PDB file of C-alpha atoms and ligand atoms in Angstrom:
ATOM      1  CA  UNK A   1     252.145 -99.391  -6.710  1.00 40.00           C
ATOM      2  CA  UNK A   2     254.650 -96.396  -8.041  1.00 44.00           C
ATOM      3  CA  UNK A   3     253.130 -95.434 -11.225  1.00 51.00           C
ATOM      4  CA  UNK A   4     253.781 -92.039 -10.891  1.00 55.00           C
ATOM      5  CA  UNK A   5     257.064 -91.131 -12.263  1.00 55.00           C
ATOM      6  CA  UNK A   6     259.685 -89.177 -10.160  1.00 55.00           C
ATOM      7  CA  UNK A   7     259.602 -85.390 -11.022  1.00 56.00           C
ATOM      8  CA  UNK A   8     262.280 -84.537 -13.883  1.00 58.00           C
ATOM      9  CA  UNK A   9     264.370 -81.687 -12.898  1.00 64.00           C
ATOM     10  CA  UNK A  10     261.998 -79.150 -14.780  1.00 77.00           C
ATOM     11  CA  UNK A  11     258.283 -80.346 -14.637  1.00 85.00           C
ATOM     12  CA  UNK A  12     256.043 -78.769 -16.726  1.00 89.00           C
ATOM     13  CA  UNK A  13     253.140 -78.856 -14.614  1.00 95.00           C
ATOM     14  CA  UNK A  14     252.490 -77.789 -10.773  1.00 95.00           C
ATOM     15  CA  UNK A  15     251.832 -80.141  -8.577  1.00 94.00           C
ATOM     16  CA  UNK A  16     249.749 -79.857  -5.102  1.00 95.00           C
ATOM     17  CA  UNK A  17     252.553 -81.005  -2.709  1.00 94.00           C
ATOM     18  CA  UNK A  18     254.975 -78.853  -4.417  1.00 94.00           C
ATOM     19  CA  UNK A  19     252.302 -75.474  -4.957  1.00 95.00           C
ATOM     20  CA  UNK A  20     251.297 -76.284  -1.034  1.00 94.00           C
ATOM     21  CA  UNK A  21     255.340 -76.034  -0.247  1.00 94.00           C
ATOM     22  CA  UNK A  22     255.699 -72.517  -1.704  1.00 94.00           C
ATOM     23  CA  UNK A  23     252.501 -71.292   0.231  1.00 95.00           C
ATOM     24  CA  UNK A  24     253.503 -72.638   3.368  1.00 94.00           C
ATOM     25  CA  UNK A  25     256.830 -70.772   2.686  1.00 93.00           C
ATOM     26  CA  UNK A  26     259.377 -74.267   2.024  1.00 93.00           C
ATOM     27  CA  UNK A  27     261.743 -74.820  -0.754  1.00 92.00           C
ATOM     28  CA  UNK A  28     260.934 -77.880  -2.434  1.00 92.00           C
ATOM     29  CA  UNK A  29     259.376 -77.058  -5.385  1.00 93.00           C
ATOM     30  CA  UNK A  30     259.932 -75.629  -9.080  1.00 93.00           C
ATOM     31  CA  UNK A  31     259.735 -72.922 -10.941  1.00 94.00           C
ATOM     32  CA  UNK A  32     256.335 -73.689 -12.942  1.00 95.00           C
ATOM     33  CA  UNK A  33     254.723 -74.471  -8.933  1.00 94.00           C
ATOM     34  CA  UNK A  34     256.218 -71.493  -7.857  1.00 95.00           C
ATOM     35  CA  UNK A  35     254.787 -69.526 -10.659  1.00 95.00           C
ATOM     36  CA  UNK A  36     251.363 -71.389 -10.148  1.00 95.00           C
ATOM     37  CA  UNK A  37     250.978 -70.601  -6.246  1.00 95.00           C
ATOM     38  CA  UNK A  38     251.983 -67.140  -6.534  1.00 95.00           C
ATOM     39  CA  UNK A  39     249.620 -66.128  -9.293  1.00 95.00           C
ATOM     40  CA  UNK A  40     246.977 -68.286  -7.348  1.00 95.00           C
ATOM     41  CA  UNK A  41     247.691 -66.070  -4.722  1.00 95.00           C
ATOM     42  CA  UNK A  42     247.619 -63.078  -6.364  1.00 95.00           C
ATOM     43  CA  UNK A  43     244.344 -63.208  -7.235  1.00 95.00           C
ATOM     44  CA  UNK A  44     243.082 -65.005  -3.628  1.00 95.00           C
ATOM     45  CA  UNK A  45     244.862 -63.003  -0.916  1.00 95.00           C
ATOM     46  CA  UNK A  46     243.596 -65.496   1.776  1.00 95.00           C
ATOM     47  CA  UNK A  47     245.655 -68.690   0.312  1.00 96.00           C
ATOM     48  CA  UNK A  48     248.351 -68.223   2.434  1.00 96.00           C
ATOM     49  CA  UNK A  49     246.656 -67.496   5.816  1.00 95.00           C
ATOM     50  CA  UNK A  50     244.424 -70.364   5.193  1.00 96.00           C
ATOM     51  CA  UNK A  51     247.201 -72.800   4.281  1.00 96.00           C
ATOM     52  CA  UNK A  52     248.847 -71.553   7.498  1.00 95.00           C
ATOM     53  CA  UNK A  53     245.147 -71.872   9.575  1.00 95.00           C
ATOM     54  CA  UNK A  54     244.816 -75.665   7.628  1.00 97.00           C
ATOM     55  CA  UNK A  55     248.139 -76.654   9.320  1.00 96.00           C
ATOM     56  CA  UNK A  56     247.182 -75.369  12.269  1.00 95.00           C
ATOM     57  CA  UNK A  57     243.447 -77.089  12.444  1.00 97.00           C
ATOM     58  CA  UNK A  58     245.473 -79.862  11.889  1.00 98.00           C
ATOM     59  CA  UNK A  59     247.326 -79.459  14.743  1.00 97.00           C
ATOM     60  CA  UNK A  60     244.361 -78.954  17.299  1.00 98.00           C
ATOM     61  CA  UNK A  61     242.102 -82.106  15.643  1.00 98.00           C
ATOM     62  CA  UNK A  62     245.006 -84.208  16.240  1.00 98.00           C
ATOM     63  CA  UNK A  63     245.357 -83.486  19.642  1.00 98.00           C
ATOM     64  CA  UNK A  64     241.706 -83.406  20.271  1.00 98.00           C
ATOM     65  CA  UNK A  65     241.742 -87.266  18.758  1.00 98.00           C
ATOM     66  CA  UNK A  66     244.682 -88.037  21.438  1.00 98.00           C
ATOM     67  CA  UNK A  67     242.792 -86.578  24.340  1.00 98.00           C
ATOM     68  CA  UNK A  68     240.168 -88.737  23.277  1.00 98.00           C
ATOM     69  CA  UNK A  69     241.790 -92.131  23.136  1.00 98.00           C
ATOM     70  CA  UNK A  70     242.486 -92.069  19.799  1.00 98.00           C
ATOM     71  CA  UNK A  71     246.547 -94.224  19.073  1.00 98.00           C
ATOM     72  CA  UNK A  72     246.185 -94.705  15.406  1.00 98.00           C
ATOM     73  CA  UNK A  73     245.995 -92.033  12.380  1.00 98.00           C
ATOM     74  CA  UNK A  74     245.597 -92.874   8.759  1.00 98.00           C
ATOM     75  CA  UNK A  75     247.158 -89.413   7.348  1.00 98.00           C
ATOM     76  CA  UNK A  76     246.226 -89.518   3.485  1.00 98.00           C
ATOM     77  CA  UNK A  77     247.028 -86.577   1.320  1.00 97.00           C
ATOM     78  CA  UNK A  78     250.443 -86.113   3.792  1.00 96.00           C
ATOM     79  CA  UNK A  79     252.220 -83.164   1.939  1.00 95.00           C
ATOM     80  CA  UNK A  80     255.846 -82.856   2.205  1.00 94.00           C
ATOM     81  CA  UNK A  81     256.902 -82.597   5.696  1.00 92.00           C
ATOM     82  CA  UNK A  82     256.541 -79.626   7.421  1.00 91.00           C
ATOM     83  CA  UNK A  83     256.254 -78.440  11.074  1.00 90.00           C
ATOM     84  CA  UNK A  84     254.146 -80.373  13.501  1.00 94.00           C
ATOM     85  CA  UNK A  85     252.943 -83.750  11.128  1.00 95.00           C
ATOM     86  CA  UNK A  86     250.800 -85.706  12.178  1.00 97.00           C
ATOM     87  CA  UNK A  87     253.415 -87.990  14.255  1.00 96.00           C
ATOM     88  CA  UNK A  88     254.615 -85.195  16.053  1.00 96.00           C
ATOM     89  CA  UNK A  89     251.382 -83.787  17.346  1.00 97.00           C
ATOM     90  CA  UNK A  90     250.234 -87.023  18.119  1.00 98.00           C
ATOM     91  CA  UNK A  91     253.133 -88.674  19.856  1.00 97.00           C
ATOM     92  CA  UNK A  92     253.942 -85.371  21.781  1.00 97.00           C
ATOM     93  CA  UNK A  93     250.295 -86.001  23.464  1.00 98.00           C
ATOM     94  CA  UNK A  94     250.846 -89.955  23.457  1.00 98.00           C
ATOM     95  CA  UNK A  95     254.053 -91.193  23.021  1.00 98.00           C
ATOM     96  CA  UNK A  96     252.873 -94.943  21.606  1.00 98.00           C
ATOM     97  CA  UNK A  97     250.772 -93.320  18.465  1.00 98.00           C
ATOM     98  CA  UNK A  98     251.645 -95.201  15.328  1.00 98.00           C
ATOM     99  CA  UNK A  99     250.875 -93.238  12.032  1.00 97.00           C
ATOM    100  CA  UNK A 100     250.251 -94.180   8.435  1.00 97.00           C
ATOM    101  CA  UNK A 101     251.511 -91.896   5.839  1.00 97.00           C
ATOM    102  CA  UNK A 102     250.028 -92.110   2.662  1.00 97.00           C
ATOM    103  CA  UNK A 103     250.601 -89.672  -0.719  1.00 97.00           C
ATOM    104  CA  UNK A 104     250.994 -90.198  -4.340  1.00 96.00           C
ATOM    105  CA  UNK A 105     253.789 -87.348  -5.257  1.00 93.00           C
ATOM    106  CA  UNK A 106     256.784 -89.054  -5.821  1.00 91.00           C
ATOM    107  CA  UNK A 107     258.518 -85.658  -3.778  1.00 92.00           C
ATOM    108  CA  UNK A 108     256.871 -86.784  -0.644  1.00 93.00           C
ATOM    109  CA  UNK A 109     258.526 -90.189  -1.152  1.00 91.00           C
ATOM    110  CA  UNK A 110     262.029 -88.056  -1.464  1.00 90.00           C
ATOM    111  CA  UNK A 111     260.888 -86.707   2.230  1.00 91.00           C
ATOM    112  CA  UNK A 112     259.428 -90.016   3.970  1.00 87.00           C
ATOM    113  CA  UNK A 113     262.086 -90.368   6.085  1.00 84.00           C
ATOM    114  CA  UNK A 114     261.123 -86.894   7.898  1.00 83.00           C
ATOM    115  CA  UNK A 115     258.582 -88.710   8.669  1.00 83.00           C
ATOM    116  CA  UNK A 116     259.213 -92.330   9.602  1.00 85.00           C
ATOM    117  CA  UNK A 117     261.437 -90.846  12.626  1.00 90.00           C
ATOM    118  CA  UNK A 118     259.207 -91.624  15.246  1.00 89.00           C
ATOM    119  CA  UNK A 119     259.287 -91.811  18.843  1.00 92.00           C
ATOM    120  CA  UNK A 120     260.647 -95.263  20.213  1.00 94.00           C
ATOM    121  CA  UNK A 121     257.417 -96.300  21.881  1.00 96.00           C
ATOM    122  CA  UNK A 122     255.352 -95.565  18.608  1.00 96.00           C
ATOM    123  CA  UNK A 123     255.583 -96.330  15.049  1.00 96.00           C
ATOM    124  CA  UNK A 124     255.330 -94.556  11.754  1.00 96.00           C
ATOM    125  CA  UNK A 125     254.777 -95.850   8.350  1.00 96.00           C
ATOM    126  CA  UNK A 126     254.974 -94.221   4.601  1.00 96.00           C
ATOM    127  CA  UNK A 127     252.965 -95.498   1.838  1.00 96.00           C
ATOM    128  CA  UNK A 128     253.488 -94.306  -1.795  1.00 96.00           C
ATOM    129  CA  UNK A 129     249.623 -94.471  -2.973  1.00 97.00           C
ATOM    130  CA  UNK A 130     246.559 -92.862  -4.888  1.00 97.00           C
ATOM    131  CA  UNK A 131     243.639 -92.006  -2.354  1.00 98.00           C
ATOM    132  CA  UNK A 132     241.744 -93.467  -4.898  1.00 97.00           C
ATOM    133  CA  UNK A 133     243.140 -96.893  -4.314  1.00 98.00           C
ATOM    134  CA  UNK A 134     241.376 -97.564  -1.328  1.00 98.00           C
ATOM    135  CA  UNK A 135     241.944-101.352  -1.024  1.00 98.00           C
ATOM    136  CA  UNK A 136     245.930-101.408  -1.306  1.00 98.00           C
ATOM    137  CA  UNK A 137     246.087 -98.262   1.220  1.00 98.00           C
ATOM    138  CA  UNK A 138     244.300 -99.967   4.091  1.00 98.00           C
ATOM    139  CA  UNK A 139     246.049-103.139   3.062  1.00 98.00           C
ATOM    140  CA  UNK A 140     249.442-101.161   3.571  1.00 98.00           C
ATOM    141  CA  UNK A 141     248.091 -99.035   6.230  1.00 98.00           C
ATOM    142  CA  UNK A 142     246.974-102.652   8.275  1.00 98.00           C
ATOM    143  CA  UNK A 143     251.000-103.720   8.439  1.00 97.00           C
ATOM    144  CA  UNK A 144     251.052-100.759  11.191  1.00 97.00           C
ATOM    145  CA  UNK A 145     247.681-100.081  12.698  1.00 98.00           C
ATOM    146  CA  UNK A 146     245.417-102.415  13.964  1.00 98.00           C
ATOM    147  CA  UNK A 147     242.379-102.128  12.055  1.00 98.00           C
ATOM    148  CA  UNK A 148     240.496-103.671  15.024  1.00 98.00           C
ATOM    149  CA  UNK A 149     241.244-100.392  16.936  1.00 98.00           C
ATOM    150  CA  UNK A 150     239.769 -97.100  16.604  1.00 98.00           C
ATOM    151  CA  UNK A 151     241.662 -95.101  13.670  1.00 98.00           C
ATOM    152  CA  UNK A 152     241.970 -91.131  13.069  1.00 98.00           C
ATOM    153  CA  UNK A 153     241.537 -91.180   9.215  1.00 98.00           C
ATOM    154  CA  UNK A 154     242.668 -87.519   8.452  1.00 98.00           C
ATOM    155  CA  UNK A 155     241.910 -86.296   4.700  1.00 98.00           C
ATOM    156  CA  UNK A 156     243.072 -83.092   5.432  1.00 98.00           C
ATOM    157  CA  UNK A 157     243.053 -80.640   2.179  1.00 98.00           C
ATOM    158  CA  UNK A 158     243.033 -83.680  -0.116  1.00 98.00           C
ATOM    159  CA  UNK A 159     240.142 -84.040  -1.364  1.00 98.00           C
ATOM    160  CA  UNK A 160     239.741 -81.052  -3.574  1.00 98.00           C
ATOM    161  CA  UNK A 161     242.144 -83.333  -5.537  1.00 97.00           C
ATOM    162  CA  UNK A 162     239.688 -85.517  -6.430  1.00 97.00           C
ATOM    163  CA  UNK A 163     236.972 -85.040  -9.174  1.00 97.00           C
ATOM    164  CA  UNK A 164     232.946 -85.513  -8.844  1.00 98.00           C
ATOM    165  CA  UNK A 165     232.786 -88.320 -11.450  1.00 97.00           C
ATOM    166  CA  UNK A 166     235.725 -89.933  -9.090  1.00 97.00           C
ATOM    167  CA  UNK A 167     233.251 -89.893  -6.302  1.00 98.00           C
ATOM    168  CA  UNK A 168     235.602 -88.528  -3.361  1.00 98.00           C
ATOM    169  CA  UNK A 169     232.458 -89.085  -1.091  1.00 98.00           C
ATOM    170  CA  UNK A 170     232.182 -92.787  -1.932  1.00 98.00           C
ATOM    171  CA  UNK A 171     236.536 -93.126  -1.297  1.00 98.00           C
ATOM    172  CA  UNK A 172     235.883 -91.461   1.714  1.00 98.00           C
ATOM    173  CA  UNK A 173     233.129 -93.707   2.499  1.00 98.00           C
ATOM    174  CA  UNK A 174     235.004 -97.259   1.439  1.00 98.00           C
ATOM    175  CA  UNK A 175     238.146 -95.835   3.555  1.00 98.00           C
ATOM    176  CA  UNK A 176     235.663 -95.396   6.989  1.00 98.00           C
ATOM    177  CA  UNK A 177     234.007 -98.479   6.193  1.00 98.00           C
ATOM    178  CA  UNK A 178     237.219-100.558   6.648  1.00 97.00           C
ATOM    179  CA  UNK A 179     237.463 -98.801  10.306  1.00 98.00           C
ATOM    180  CA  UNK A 180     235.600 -99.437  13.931  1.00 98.00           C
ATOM    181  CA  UNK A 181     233.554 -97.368  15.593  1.00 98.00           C
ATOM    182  CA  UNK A 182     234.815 -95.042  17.604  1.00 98.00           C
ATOM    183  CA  UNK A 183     237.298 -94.050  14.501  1.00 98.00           C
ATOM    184  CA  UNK A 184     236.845 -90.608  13.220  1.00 98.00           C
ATOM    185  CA  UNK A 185     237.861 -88.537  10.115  1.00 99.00           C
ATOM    186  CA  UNK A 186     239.586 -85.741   9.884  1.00 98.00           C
ATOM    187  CA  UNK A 187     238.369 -83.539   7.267  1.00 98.00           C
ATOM    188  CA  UNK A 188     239.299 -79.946   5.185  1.00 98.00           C
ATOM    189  CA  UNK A 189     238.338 -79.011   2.156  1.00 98.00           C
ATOM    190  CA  UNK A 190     238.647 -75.256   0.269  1.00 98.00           C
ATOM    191  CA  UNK A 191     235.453 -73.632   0.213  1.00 98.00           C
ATOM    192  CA  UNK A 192     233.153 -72.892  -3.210  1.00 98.00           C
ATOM    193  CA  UNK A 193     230.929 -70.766  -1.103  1.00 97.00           C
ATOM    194  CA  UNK A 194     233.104 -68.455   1.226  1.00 96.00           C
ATOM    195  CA  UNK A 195     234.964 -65.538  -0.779  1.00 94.00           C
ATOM    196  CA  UNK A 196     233.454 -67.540  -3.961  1.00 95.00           C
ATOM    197  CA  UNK A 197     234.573 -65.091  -6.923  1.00 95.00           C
ATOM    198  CA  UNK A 198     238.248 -65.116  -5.384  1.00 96.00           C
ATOM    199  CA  UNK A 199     238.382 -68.785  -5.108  1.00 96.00           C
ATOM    200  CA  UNK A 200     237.128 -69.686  -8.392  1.00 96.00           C
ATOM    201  CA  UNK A 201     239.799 -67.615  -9.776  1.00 96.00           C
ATOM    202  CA  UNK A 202     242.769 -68.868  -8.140  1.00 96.00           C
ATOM    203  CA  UNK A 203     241.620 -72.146  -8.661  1.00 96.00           C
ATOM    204  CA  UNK A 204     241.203 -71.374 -12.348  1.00 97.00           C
ATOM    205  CA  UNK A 205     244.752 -70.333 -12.254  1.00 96.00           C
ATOM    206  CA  UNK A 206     246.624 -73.423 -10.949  1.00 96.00           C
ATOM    207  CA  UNK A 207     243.991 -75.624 -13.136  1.00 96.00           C
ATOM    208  CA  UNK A 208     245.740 -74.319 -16.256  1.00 95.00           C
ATOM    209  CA  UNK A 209     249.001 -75.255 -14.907  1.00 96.00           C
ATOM    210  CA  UNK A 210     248.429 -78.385 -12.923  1.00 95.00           C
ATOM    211  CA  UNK A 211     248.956 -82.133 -14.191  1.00 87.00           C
ATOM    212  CA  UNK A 212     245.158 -83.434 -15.146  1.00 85.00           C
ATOM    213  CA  UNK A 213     245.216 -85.875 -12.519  1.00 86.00           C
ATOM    214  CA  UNK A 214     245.928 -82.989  -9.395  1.00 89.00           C
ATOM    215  CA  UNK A 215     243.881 -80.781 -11.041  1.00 95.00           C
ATOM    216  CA  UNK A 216     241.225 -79.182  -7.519  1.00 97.00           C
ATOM    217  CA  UNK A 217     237.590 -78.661  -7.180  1.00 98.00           C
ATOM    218  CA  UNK A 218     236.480 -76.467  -4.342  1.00 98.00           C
ATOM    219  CA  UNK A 219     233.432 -77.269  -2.622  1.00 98.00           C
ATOM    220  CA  UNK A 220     230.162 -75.964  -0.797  1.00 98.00           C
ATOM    221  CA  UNK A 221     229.705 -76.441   2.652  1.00 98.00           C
ATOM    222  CA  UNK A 222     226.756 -78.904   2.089  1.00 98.00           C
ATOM    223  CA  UNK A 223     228.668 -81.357  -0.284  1.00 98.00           C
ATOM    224  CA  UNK A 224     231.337 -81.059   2.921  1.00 98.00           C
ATOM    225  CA  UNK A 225     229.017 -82.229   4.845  1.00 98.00           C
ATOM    226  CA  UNK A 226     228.118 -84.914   2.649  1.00 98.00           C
ATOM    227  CA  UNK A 227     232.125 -86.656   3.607  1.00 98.00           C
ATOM    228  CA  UNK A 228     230.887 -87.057   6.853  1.00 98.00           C
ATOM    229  CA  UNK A 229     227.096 -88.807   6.206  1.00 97.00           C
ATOM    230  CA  UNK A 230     225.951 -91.265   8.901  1.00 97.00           C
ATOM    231  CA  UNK A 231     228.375 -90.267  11.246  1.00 98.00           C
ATOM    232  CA  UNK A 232     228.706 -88.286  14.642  1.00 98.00           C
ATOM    233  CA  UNK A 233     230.142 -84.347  13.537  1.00 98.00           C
ATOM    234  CA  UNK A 234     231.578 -83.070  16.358  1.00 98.00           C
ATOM    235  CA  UNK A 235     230.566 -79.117  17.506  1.00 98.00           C
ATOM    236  CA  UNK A 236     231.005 -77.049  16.470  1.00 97.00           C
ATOM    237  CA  UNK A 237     229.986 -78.584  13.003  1.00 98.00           C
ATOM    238  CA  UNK A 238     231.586 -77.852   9.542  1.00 98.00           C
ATOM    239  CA  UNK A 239     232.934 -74.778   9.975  1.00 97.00           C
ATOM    240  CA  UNK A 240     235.443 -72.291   8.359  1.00 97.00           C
ATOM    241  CA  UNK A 241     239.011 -73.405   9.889  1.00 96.00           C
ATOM    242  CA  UNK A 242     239.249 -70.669  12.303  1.00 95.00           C
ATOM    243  CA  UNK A 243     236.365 -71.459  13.398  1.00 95.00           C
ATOM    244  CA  UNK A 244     236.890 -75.466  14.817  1.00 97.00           C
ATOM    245  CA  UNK A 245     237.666 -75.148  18.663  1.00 96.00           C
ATOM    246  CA  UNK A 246     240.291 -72.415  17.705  1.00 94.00           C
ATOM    247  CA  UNK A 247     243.111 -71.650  21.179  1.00 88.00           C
ATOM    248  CA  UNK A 248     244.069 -68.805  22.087  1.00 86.00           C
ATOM    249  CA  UNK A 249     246.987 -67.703  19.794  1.00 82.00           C
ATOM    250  CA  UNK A 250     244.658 -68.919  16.625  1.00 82.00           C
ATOM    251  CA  UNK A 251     243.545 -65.878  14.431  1.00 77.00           C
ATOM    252  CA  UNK A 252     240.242 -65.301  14.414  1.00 77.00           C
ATOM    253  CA  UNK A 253     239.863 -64.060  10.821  1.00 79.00           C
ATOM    254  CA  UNK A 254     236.865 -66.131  10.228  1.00 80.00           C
ATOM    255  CA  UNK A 255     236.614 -65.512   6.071  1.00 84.00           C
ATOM    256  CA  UNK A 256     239.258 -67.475   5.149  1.00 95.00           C
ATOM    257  CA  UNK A 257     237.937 -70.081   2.621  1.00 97.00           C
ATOM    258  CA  UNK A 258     238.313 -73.678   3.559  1.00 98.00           C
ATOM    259  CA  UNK A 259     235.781 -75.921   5.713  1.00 98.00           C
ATOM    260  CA  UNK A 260     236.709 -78.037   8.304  1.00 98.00           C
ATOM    261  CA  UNK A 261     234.945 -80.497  10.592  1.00 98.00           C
ATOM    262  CA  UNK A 262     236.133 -83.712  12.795  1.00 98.00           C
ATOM    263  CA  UNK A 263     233.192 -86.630  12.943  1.00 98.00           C
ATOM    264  CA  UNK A 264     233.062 -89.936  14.795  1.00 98.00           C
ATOM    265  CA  UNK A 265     232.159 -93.302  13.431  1.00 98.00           C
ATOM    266  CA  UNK A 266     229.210 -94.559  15.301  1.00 95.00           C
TER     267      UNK A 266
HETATM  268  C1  SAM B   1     247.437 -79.432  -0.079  1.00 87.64           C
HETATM  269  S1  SAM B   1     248.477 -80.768   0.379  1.00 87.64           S
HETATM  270  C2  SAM B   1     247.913 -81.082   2.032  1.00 87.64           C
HETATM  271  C3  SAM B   1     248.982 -81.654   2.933  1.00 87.64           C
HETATM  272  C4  SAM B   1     248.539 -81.934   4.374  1.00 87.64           C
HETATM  273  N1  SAM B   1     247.453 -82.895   4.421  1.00 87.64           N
HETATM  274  C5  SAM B   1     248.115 -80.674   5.050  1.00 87.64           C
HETATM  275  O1  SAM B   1     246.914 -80.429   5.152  1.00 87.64           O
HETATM  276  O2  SAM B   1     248.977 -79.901   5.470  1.00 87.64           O
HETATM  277  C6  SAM B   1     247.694 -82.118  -0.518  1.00 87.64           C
HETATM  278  C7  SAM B   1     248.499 -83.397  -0.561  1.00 87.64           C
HETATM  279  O3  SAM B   1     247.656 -84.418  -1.078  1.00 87.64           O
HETATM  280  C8  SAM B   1     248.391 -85.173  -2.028  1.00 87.64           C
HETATM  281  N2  SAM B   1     247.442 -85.746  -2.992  1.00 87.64           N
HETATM  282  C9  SAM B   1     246.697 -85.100  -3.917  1.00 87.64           C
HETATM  283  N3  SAM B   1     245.929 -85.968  -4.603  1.00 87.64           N
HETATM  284  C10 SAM B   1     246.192 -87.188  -4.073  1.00 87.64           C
HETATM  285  C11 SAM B   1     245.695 -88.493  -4.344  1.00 87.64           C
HETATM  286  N4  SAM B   1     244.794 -88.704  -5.302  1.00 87.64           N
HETATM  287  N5  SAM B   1     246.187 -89.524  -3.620  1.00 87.64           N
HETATM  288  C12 SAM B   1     247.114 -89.323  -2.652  1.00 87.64           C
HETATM  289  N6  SAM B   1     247.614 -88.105  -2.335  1.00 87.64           N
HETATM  290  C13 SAM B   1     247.156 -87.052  -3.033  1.00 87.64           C
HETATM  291  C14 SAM B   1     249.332 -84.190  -2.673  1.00 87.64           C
HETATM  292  O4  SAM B   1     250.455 -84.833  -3.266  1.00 87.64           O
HETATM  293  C15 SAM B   1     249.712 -83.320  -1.474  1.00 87.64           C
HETATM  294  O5  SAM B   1     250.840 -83.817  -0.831  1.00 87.64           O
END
């Protein structure tokens, strides 16, 4: 399944896991991602604030899935580790959680075992994979989770990562399909309609230096909405990330550019 090569000491292209490090403020990354996030950033103020609000949407949808039952999370798109993954938030709430890591940077293998320290009564799992291979990630994923039990499949600022012609709605589609009802996804996504001008910009920027394959398209609310067709979105809708059930301490700037929604498999 690793046919991505590990990174050579000086890559010559960014990379999303690496870019997504530098914005959230980590060191693992290299000089050509550096270069790419900061210029990105330059000309779209609001990347780092919304990277920050992304993290912390995924935060709250995680431990709105706990409160609702939910023991099992498919995490694809993980990122390298930062604070409060997916096991953390989840196991905090319910210690017996198991969680499925799944990414395809080779940097985020270097990290895995961040994340494969779980709690005793739960279980974690890393899977080196492409989102787009649907069939050997559930195969993987099905080692740890029961696929007979409600999953939280969490494509959480992922899918920008994957082009029209791949058809990221019918991935996201094949991945539900393979779950129960009562499963949900997890979903954000930058936004092509909020701060448009700005976004297309920055985007253009880390295009240029970006391998092919990780190159990101952002994306209007309504072909959002499309991820989640045929199921159950929860209120308050798709919604800019501020915006989904924020708590107290959440900042309320409401412009930053990134939609989010949670939806339930009926
Ligand atoms: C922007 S980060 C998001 C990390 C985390 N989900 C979060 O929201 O904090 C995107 C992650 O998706 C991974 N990724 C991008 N394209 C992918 C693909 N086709 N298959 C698997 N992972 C992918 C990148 O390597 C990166 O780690």
């Amino acid at each position: 399944m690793n046919e991505y090569p590990l990174p050579t000491p000086h890559p010559t292209s960014a990379h999303p896991a690496r870019v997504y490090n530098v914005w959230l403020g980590g060191k693992d990354h290299y000089p050509v991602d550096q270069e790419a996030a900061e210029l990105a950033a330059g000309a779209n103020p609001t990347i780092v604030p919304s990277v920050r609000a992304n993290r912390a949407f995924l935060g709250r949808a995680v431990r709105h899935l706990a409160a609702a039952g939910v023991r099992q999370f498919l995490d694809v798109g993980t990122g390298i580790p930062a604070a409060e993954n997916t096991h953390e938030v989840a196991q905090r709430a319910a210690p017996e959680s198991r969680v499925v890591y799944v990414d395809n940077d080779p940097i985020v293998l270097t990290h895995a075992r961040a994340l494969l320290v779980s709690g005793r009564e739960g279980q974690t799992d890393y899977v080196q994979a492409d989102a787009r291979d649907v069939d050997a990630i559930l195969d993987a994923a099905s080692r740890t989770l029961d696929l007979d039990q409600p999953v939280g499949l969490m494509l959480v600022a992922i899918l920008q990562y994957v082009k029209d012609a791949e058809d990221p709605w019918g991935i996201t589609r094949r991945l539900l399909d393979r779950l129960v009802p009562g499963s949900y996804l997890v979903l954000s996504h930058p936004a092509a309609d909020v701060t448009a001008p700005e976004v297309a910009e920055s985007m253009r920027i880390y295009n240029e230096r970006a391998a092919t394959h990780a190159s990101a398209t952002p994306r209007s609310r309504k072909e959002v909405e499309r991820f989640c067709e045929g199921m159950e979105i929860l209120e308050p809708g798709v919604v800019t990330l501020t915006r989904w059930r924020p708590g107290p301490s959440d900042p309320a700037d409401d412009s930053l550019p990134m939609w989010c929604a949670v939806a339930r498999k009926e």
